[in-house]
Amino acid sequence: MVSGGKNAALAILPAALLGDSPSVIENVPDIDDVHIIVDIMEYLGAKVDFADNIMTVDPLGVDKFNPPYELAGKMRASYYFAPVLLGMFKRAQVPLPGGCDIGNRPIDQTIKGMEALGARAETLGGVLECEAEELIGADIFLEMPSVGATVNSMLTAVSASGTTCIHNAAKEPHIVDLANFLSSMGASVKGAGTDVIRIRGGRHLHGANYTVVPDQIETGTLMIAAAATGGDVVITGAIPTHMEALSAKLLEMGVHVSSEDDRIHVRSNRNFRAVNVKTQGYPGFPTDLQQPLSALLTVANGTSIVTETIFESRFRFLEELRKMGANSRVIETTAIITGVERLVGARVNATDLRAGASLVIAALMAEGVTEISGVGYIMRGYERFDEKLRSLGASIQHISEE
Ligand code: UD1
C-alpha cells in the first residue's frame, strides 16, 4: 500500500496556514520531513495534531514570520513557508534550504517569481528575506520547469490581487495536488498539470478537508524493488497513470507490468534487458527514480546509458554500488552501466534519500548481507520502508545509526 506523497504533503502543509480556519489533511506520510514541517508550523504558532496519517492544522495562532535555522535549515521544502508568510505578514525570513546534496540547487527562479508579483526578495547571510507592501498578479516566466519555483510562485500568487500566469510551470503530480488543495481552500487555480498555471489571487481562503495524492516516487521505488527481487507483487493505493514513464522502461527491460484501478502488478524473472534512460520533468522519466532504476540496471544483460539532466550529483551512489560489484563509469552527466551477473553484499553508505533506497534495492539483489549506513535519509522520505519490503519477502532490519 502506497503512502501519501512526500513532495505533495511538503507543499500542502505550509499552504494550510493560509486558511482562516483549521484544515484536516488525510493520507499525510509519517516521515521525518513531515515532522520537521510540523515543528516549523508549531514554532510559528500553529496548533497541529498528527495521528494515523491524519493531520489537523489550526493556523489561527500563527504570529511569526521567521522560522529559525535549526528547523528550516534541515530541509529543502522549508522555503515553501516564505511565500505563505509573505502573504500573511507582508514579510518573511526563512533560512535557506538544506536537504539532499544532489547537486547545485539554486533558488533564483523562486526569487524571480516573487519579484514579478511586486515583492523584494533576496538571500542575505543564508536567509531568504522577502517583503512586499502589496502583491499584484503578473506573468511569471520560469526559465526551467522547476518544482520548487512553481510551488513558491503558486503560493505567492494566491495572496496577490489580480491574475498571475506561471509560464513553463512544472507539471508533476504534486503540483496538481497543491492546486487541488488550494482550490478546496477557496482559491482559483486553473491549468495545473499543464505548462501554464493561471491563478486569480487575493481571495479569502478557508480551511479544507483534503486527502494527499499517493506518492509517485514511493510507488516507483516499490515497483523497482518488486522487479529486483524477481517477485510477483501487487502494489495497491497507487495512481498508475503517474507511473507511465517508469512502466514503459520496465516493460522495455522485460519486466511484466500491468495495472487496474489503483493497483499495479509487477512480475519479473530477474532477466533484465539493458535500456537507455534520460531524466526529465513530468511526464518524462523522474530524476527521483533514476537512482533506483540504475541499481536495477547494474544486473541487466548489456550496457545501459543513463543521462541525468536535472541534478548533476545524482550518480555518486554508483561508487557505493561498485563496492557491491557493479560495473559503471560516469562521464559528466551520463552513466554507462554494464550489467554484471551478480552483486555481492558489502558495507555501503547512503548519500541522499533516493540513493539510500537504491542501495536497499541493490542489497535485495545481492548475495550475502549488505549493511547500509546513512539510513536517516531513507527515514526522511519513505514511510515504513523496511516493513513494506518485509511484506514483499525481503529480509531487512533497521538497526539504529548509533
Ligand atoms: C523537487 C523535489 C525533488 C525532485 C525535483 C525534480 C520536492 C520537495 N523535491 O526538488 O524530490 O528531485 O523536484 O523533480 O518536491 N533550478 C534552478 N533555479 C531555481 C530552481 C531550480 O536553476 O530557482 C534547477 C535545479 O538546479 C535543477 C532543476 O532546476 O537542475 C529542477 O529543480 P527543481 O524542480 O526546482 O527541484 P526541487 O524543487 O528542488
Coordinates of C-alpha atoms and ligand atoms in Angstrom, one line a residue:
M1 CA 0.0 0.0 0.0
V2 CA 1.5 3.3 -1.1
S3 CA 1.7 6.2 1.3
G4 CA 0.7 9.8 0.7
G5 CA 3.0 11.8 -1.4
K6 CA 6.0 13.3 0.4
N7 CA 6.5 16.2 -2.1
A8 CA 2.8 16.9 -2.2
A9 CA 2.5 17.0 1.6
L10 CA 5.5 19.2 2.0
A11 CA 3.8 21.9 -0.2
I12 CA 0.3 21.4 1.1
L13 CA 1.0 21.6 4.8
P14 CA 2.6 25.2 4.7
A15 CA -0.3 26.2 2.4
A16 CA -2.8 25.2 5.1
L17 CA -1.5 28.2 7.1
L18 CA -3.2 30.5 4.6
G19 CA -6.7 29.5 5.7
D20 CA -8.7 31.3 8.3
S21 CA -9.8 28.0 9.9
P22 CA -8.3 24.6 10.5
S23 CA -7.6 22.2 7.7
V24 CA -7.9 18.4 8.1
I25 CA -5.5 16.7 5.8
E26 CA -5.6 12.9 5.3
N27 CA -3.0 10.4 3.9
V28 CA -0.1 12.5 5.2
P29 CA 3.0 10.3 5.2
D30 CA 4.5 9.8 8.7
I31 CA 8.1 10.6 7.7
D32 CA 10.9 12.7 9.2
D33 CA 10.5 15.5 6.6
V34 CA 6.8 15.9 7.6
H35 CA 7.8 16.0 11.3
I36 CA 10.2 18.9 10.5
I37 CA 7.3 20.8 8.8
V38 CA 5.2 20.2 11.9
D39 CA 8.0 21.6 14.1
I40 CA 8.2 24.7 12.0
M41 CA 4.4 25.2 11.9
E42 CA 4.3 24.8 15.7
Y43 CA 7.2 27.3 16.1
L44 CA 5.3 29.8 14.0
G45 CA 2.3 29.5 16.4
A46 CA 0.0 26.9 14.6
K47 CA -1.7 24.1 16.5
V48 CA -1.0 20.7 14.9
D49 CA -2.4 17.3 15.6
F50 CA -1.0 14.3 13.8
A51 CA -2.0 10.8 14.3
D52 CA -2.8 7.8 11.9
N53 CA -1.7 9.8 8.9
I54 CA -4.4 12.5 9.5
M55 CA -3.2 16.0 10.3
T56 CA -5.2 18.9 11.6
V57 CA -3.6 22.3 11.2
D58 CA -5.1 25.2 13.0
P59 CA -3.3 28.3 11.7
L60 CA -5.1 30.9 13.9
G61 CA -2.3 31.4 16.4
V62 CA 0.4 31.9 13.7
D63 CA 2.2 35.1 14.7
K64 CA 5.8 34.7 13.5
F65 CA 7.3 35.2 10.1
N66 CA 10.9 33.8 10.7
P67 CA 11.4 30.1 11.4
P68 CA 14.9 29.5 12.9
Y69 CA 17.8 27.9 11.1
E70 CA 17.8 24.9 13.5
L71 CA 14.4 23.9 12.0
A72 CA 14.2 25.5 8.5
G73 CA 17.8 24.7 7.6
K74 CA 17.1 21.0 7.9
M75 CA 15.2 20.6 4.7
R76 CA 14.8 22.0 1.2
A77 CA 11.0 22.4 1.3
S78 CA 11.0 24.7 4.4
Y79 CA 11.4 27.6 1.9
Y80 CA 7.7 26.9 0.9
F81 CA 6.9 28.9 4.1
A82 CA 8.4 32.0 2.6
P83 CA 5.6 32.9 0.2
V84 CA 3.0 31.8 2.7
L85 CA 4.4 34.0 5.5
L86 CA 4.9 36.8 2.9
G87 CA 1.2 36.7 2.1
M88 CA 0.2 36.6 5.8
F89 CA 2.6 39.2 7.2
K90 CA 4.0 41.1 4.2
R91 CA 7.4 39.9 5.1
A92 CA 9.2 36.6 5.7
Q93 CA 12.6 35.5 6.7
V94 CA 13.4 31.8 6.0
P95 CA 16.9 30.3 6.4
L96 CA 18.0 28.8 3.1
P97 CA 17.1 25.2 2.1
G98 CA 19.2 22.3 3.3
G99 CA 18.0 18.9 2.0
C100 CA 19.7 16.3 0.0
D101 CA 23.1 17.2 -1.5
I102 CA 22.3 16.0 -5.1
G103 CA 23.8 18.9 -6.9
N104 CA 23.5 22.7 -7.3
R105 CA 20.1 23.8 -6.0
P106 CA 19.7 27.5 -6.7
I107 CA 16.5 29.4 -5.9
D108 CA 16.8 32.2 -8.4
Q109 CA 13.5 31.2 -10.1
T110 CA 11.7 31.5 -6.7
I111 CA 13.1 35.0 -6.2
K112 CA 12.2 35.9 -9.8
G113 CA 8.6 34.8 -9.3
M114 CA 8.2 36.7 -6.1
E115 CA 9.7 39.8 -7.6
A116 CA 7.4 39.6 -10.6
L117 CA 4.5 39.9 -8.2
G118 CA 5.9 43.0 -6.5
A119 CA 8.0 41.6 -3.6
R120 CA 11.5 42.4 -2.8
A121 CA 13.3 39.1 -2.2
E122 CA 17.0 38.4 -1.7
T123 CA 19.2 36.0 0.1
L124 CA 21.2 37.6 2.9
G125 CA 23.5 35.7 5.2
G126 CA 22.0 32.4 4.2
V127 CA 18.4 33.6 4.8
L128 CA 15.7 34.2 2.2
E129 CA 14.3 37.6 3.1
C130 CA 11.1 38.8 1.4
E131 CA 9.0 41.9 1.8
A132 CA 6.0 43.4 -0.1
E133 CA 3.7 46.2 0.7
E134 CA 1.3 44.8 -1.9
L135 CA 1.4 41.7 -4.1
I136 CA -0.1 42.1 -7.5
G137 CA -0.7 39.3 -10.0
A138 CA 1.5 39.3 -13.1
D139 CA 3.1 36.9 -15.6
I140 CA 6.0 34.8 -14.3
F141 CA 8.2 33.1 -16.9
L142 CA 10.2 30.3 -15.3
E143 CA 13.5 29.6 -17.1
M144 CA 13.0 25.9 -16.4
P145 CA 10.0 23.9 -15.1
S146 CA 11.3 23.9 -11.5
V147 CA 9.0 22.2 -9.0
G148 CA 10.2 24.4 -6.1
A149 CA 9.8 27.7 -8.0
T150 CA 6.3 26.6 -9.3
V151 CA 5.2 25.8 -5.8
N152 CA 6.5 29.1 -4.5
S153 CA 5.0 31.1 -7.3
M154 CA 1.6 29.5 -6.7
L155 CA 1.8 30.1 -3.0
T156 CA 2.7 33.8 -3.6
A157 CA 0.1 34.2 -6.3
V158 CA -2.9 33.1 -4.1
S159 CA -2.1 36.2 -1.9
A160 CA -1.7 38.6 -4.8
S161 CA -4.5 40.6 -6.1
G162 CA -5.5 40.0 -9.7
T163 CA -4.3 37.2 -12.1
T164 CA -1.0 35.5 -12.1
C165 CA 0.1 33.3 -15.0
I166 CA 3.0 31.0 -14.3
H167 CA 4.6 30.0 -17.7
N168 CA 6.8 27.0 -18.2
A169 CA 5.4 25.6 -14.9
A170 CA 6.4 22.2 -13.5
K171 CA 3.7 19.5 -14.2
E172 CA 4.4 16.9 -11.5
P173 CA 1.5 15.2 -9.7
H174 CA 2.4 17.1 -6.5
I175 CA 1.9 20.4 -8.4
V176 CA -1.6 19.3 -9.3
D177 CA -2.2 18.2 -5.8
L178 CA -1.2 21.5 -4.3
A179 CA -3.5 23.2 -6.9
N180 CA -6.4 21.0 -5.8
F181 CA -5.8 21.7 -2.2
L182 CA -5.6 25.5 -2.8
S183 CA -8.9 25.2 -4.8
S184 CA -10.5 23.4 -1.9
M185 CA -9.5 26.3 0.3
G186 CA -11.4 28.6 -2.0
A187 CA -8.6 29.7 -4.3
S188 CA -9.0 30.0 -8.1
V189 CA -6.2 27.9 -9.7
K190 CA -6.5 26.7 -13.3
G191 CA -4.2 24.8 -15.6
A192 CA -2.1 22.9 -13.0
G193 CA -0.6 19.8 -14.8
T194 CA 0.0 21.9 -18.0
D195 CA 2.7 24.4 -18.8
V196 CA 0.7 27.4 -17.8
I197 CA -1.0 27.8 -14.4
R198 CA -3.4 30.7 -14.0
I199 CA -4.3 31.9 -10.5
R200 CA -6.8 34.6 -9.6
G201 CA -5.5 35.7 -6.2
G202 CA -6.5 37.8 -3.3
R203 CA -9.4 35.5 -2.4
H204 CA -10.4 34.8 1.2
L205 CA -9.1 31.2 1.9
H206 CA -10.6 28.9 4.5
G207 CA -9.5 25.6 6.0
A208 CA -10.3 22.5 3.9
N209 CA -10.7 18.7 4.2
Y210 CA -8.3 17.1 1.8
T211 CA -6.6 13.8 1.0
V212 CA -3.0 13.8 -0.2
V213 CA -2.3 12.1 -3.5
P214 CA -0.4 8.7 -3.4
D215 CA 3.4 9.1 -3.6
Q216 CA 4.6 8.7 -7.2
I217 CA 8.2 8.1 -6.2
E218 CA 7.5 5.6 -3.5
T219 CA 5.2 3.7 -5.9
G220 CA 8.1 3.6 -8.4
T221 CA 10.6 2.6 -5.8
L222 CA 8.3 -0.3 -4.8
M223 CA 7.8 -1.3 -8.5
I224 CA 11.6 -1.4 -9.0
A225 CA 12.1 -3.3 -5.7
A226 CA 9.5 -5.9 -6.8
A227 CA 11.2 -6.3 -10.2
A228 CA 14.6 -6.6 -8.4
T229 CA 13.5 -9.5 -6.3
G230 CA 12.0 -11.4 -9.2
G231 CA 8.8 -11.2 -7.3
D232 CA 5.1 -11.2 -8.3
V233 CA 3.8 -8.2 -6.5
V234 CA 0.6 -6.1 -6.4
I235 CA 1.1 -2.5 -5.2
T236 CA -2.2 -1.0 -4.0
G237 CA -3.3 2.6 -3.5
A238 CA -1.3 3.9 -6.5
I239 CA -2.2 6.1 -9.4
P240 CA -1.0 4.0 -12.5
T241 CA -1.1 7.0 -14.9
H242 CA 1.6 8.8 -12.8
M243 CA 3.9 5.8 -13.4
E244 CA 3.8 5.6 -17.2
A245 CA 7.4 6.6 -17.8
L246 CA 8.7 4.0 -15.4
S247 CA 6.3 1.3 -16.5
A248 CA 7.4 1.8 -20.1
K249 CA 11.1 1.4 -19.1
L250 CA 10.4 -1.7 -17.0
L251 CA 8.4 -3.2 -19.9
E252 CA 11.4 -2.5 -22.2
M253 CA 13.6 -4.2 -19.7
G254 CA 11.4 -7.3 -19.9
V255 CA 9.5 -6.8 -16.6
H256 CA 5.8 -7.6 -16.7
V257 CA 3.8 -4.5 -15.6
S258 CA 0.0 -4.2 -15.7
S259 CA -2.5 -2.1 -13.8
E260 CA -6.1 -1.9 -12.9
D261 CA -7.8 0.9 -10.9
D262 CA -5.4 1.7 -8.1
R263 CA -3.3 -1.5 -8.4
I264 CA -0.1 -2.1 -10.2
H265 CA 1.0 -5.7 -10.8
V266 CA 4.8 -6.2 -11.3
R267 CA 6.3 -9.6 -12.1
S268 CA 9.8 -10.4 -13.2
N269 CA 12.1 -13.3 -13.6
R270 CA 15.2 -11.1 -13.0
N271 CA 16.3 -11.4 -16.5
F272 CA 16.6 -7.8 -17.5
R273 CA 17.5 -6.2 -20.8
A274 CA 19.7 -3.1 -20.7
V275 CA 17.9 0.2 -21.6
N276 CA 18.8 3.9 -22.1
V277 CA 17.2 6.4 -19.8
K278 CA 17.1 10.2 -19.7
T279 CA 15.6 12.1 -16.8
Q280 CA 13.1 14.8 -17.4
G281 CA 10.3 16.8 -15.8
Y282 CA 6.9 15.1 -15.6
P283 CA 5.6 13.3 -17.7
G284 CA 9.2 12.3 -18.5
F285 CA 11.3 9.9 -16.5
P286 CA 11.6 11.3 -13.0
T287 CA 15.1 12.1 -11.6
D288 CA 14.0 10.7 -8.3
L289 CA 13.6 7.3 -9.9
Q290 CA 16.9 7.4 -11.8
Q291 CA 18.9 6.0 -8.9
P292 CA 16.6 3.1 -8.1
L293 CA 16.4 2.2 -11.8
S294 CA 20.1 2.5 -12.2
A295 CA 20.5 0.0 -9.3
L296 CA 18.4 -2.5 -11.3
L297 CA 20.4 -1.8 -14.5
T298 CA 23.6 -3.0 -12.7
V299 CA 22.4 -6.6 -13.2
A300 CA 20.8 -6.2 -16.7
N301 CA 22.1 -8.0 -19.8
G302 CA 24.2 -5.5 -21.7
T303 CA 25.1 -1.9 -21.3
S304 CA 22.7 0.9 -20.3
I305 CA 23.3 4.6 -20.8
V306 CA 21.6 6.8 -18.1
T307 CA 21.6 10.6 -18.7
E308 CA 20.8 12.8 -15.7
T309 CA 19.5 16.2 -16.9
I310 CA 18.2 17.6 -13.6
F311 CA 20.7 17.1 -10.7
E312 CA 24.3 16.6 -11.7
S313 CA 25.4 14.8 -8.5
R314 CA 22.9 12.0 -8.6
F315 CA 25.5 9.4 -9.8
R316 CA 27.6 9.5 -6.6
F317 CA 25.8 6.4 -5.3
L318 CA 27.2 4.4 -8.2
E319 CA 30.6 4.5 -6.3
E320 CA 28.8 2.7 -3.5
L321 CA 27.3 0.2 -5.9
R322 CA 30.8 -0.5 -7.2
K323 CA 31.7 -1.9 -3.8
M324 CA 29.0 -4.4 -4.4
G325 CA 30.5 -5.5 -7.7
A326 CA 28.6 -3.1 -10.1
N327 CA 30.3 -2.0 -13.3
S328 CA 29.7 1.6 -14.1
R329 CA 31.5 4.7 -15.5
V330 CA 30.3 8.3 -15.2
I331 CA 31.2 10.9 -17.8
E332 CA 29.8 14.2 -16.8
T333 CA 26.0 13.8 -16.7
T334 CA 26.0 10.3 -18.2
A335 CA 26.5 7.0 -16.6
I336 CA 27.4 3.9 -18.6
I337 CA 26.3 0.8 -16.7
T338 CA 27.3 -2.6 -17.9
G339 CA 25.3 -5.3 -16.2
V340 CA 27.1 -7.9 -14.1
E341 CA 25.9 -11.4 -13.3
R342 CA 25.6 -10.8 -9.6
L343 CA 26.1 -8.2 -6.9
V344 CA 27.6 -9.1 -3.5
G345 CA 26.7 -7.8 -0.1
A346 CA 29.0 -5.0 1.2
R347 CA 29.1 -2.1 3.7
V348 CA 27.8 0.9 1.9
N349 CA 26.7 4.5 2.7
A350 CA 23.6 6.3 1.6
T351 CA 24.5 9.8 0.5
D352 CA 21.0 11.1 -0.1
L353 CA 17.3 9.9 0.1
R354 CA 16.9 8.2 -3.3
A355 CA 20.5 6.9 -3.1
G356 CA 19.5 5.2 0.1
A357 CA 16.5 3.5 -1.5
S358 CA 18.7 2.4 -4.4
L359 CA 21.2 0.8 -2.1
V360 CA 18.4 -1.1 -0.5
I361 CA 17.2 -2.3 -3.9
A362 CA 20.8 -3.4 -4.8
A363 CA 21.0 -5.2 -1.4
L364 CA 17.8 -7.1 -2.2
M365 CA 19.5 -8.4 -5.4
A366 CA 23.0 -9.1 -3.8
E367 CA 24.3 -12.3 -2.5
G368 CA 25.1 -12.1 1.2
V369 CA 24.4 -9.4 3.7
T370 CA 24.6 -5.6 2.9
E371 CA 25.0 -3.1 5.7
I372 CA 23.8 0.4 4.8
S373 CA 24.7 3.4 6.8
G374 CA 23.1 6.9 6.4
V375 CA 19.6 5.3 6.6
G376 CA 18.4 8.6 8.2
Y377 CA 18.0 9.8 4.6
I378 CA 15.6 7.0 3.9
M379 CA 13.5 7.8 7.0
R380 CA 13.1 11.3 5.8
G381 CA 11.1 10.3 2.7
Y382 CA 9.8 6.7 2.9
E383 CA 7.2 5.6 5.4
R384 CA 7.8 2.2 7.0
F385 CA 10.1 1.3 4.1
D386 CA 11.6 -1.7 5.8
E387 CA 8.2 -3.0 6.9
K388 CA 6.8 -2.7 3.4
L389 CA 9.8 -4.5 1.9
R390 CA 9.5 -7.3 4.5
S391 CA 5.9 -7.8 3.4
L392 CA 7.4 -8.5 -0.1
G393 CA 9.6 -11.2 1.4
A394 CA 12.8 -9.2 2.0
S395 CA 15.0 -9.9 4.9
I396 CA 15.7 -6.4 6.2
Q397 CA 16.3 -4.9 9.6
H398 CA 16.6 -1.3 10.6
I399 CA 19.3 -1.0 13.2
S400 CA 19.8 2.4 14.8
E401 CA 22.6 4.5 13.4
E402 CA 24.3 4.6 16.8
Ligands
UD1_1 C1 11.8 18.8 -6.3 C2 11.6 17.6 -5.5 C3 12.7 16.6 -5.7 C4 12.9 16.3 -7.2 C5 12.9 17.6 -8.0 C6 12.8 17.3 -9.5 C7 10.4 18.4 -3.5 C8 10.4 18.7 -2.1 N1 11.6 18.0 -4.1 O1 13.0 19.4 -5.9 O2 12.4 15.4 -5.0 O3 14.0 15.6 -7.4 O4 11.8 18.4 -7.7 O5 11.7 16.6 -9.8 O6 9.4 18.5 -4.2 N2 16.7 25.2 -10.7 C9 17.3 26.4 -10.9 N3 16.9 27.5 -10.3 C10 15.8 27.5 -9.4 C11 15.2 26.2 -9.2 C12 15.7 25.1 -9.8 O7 18.3 26.5 -11.7 O8 15.4 28.5 -8.9 C13 17.2 24.0 -11.4 C14 17.8 23.0 -10.4 O9 19.2 23.2 -10.2 C15 17.5 21.7 -11.1 C16 16.2 21.9 -11.9 O10 16.0 23.3 -11.9 O11 18.5 21.4 -12.1 C17 15.0 21.3 -11.2 O12 14.9 21.7 -9.9 P1 13.5 21.7 -9.1 O13 12.4 21.2 -9.9 O14 13.3 23.1 -8.6 O15 13.8 20.7 -7.9 P2 13.3 20.9 -6.4 O16 12.1 21.7 -6.3 O17 14.5 21.3 -5.6

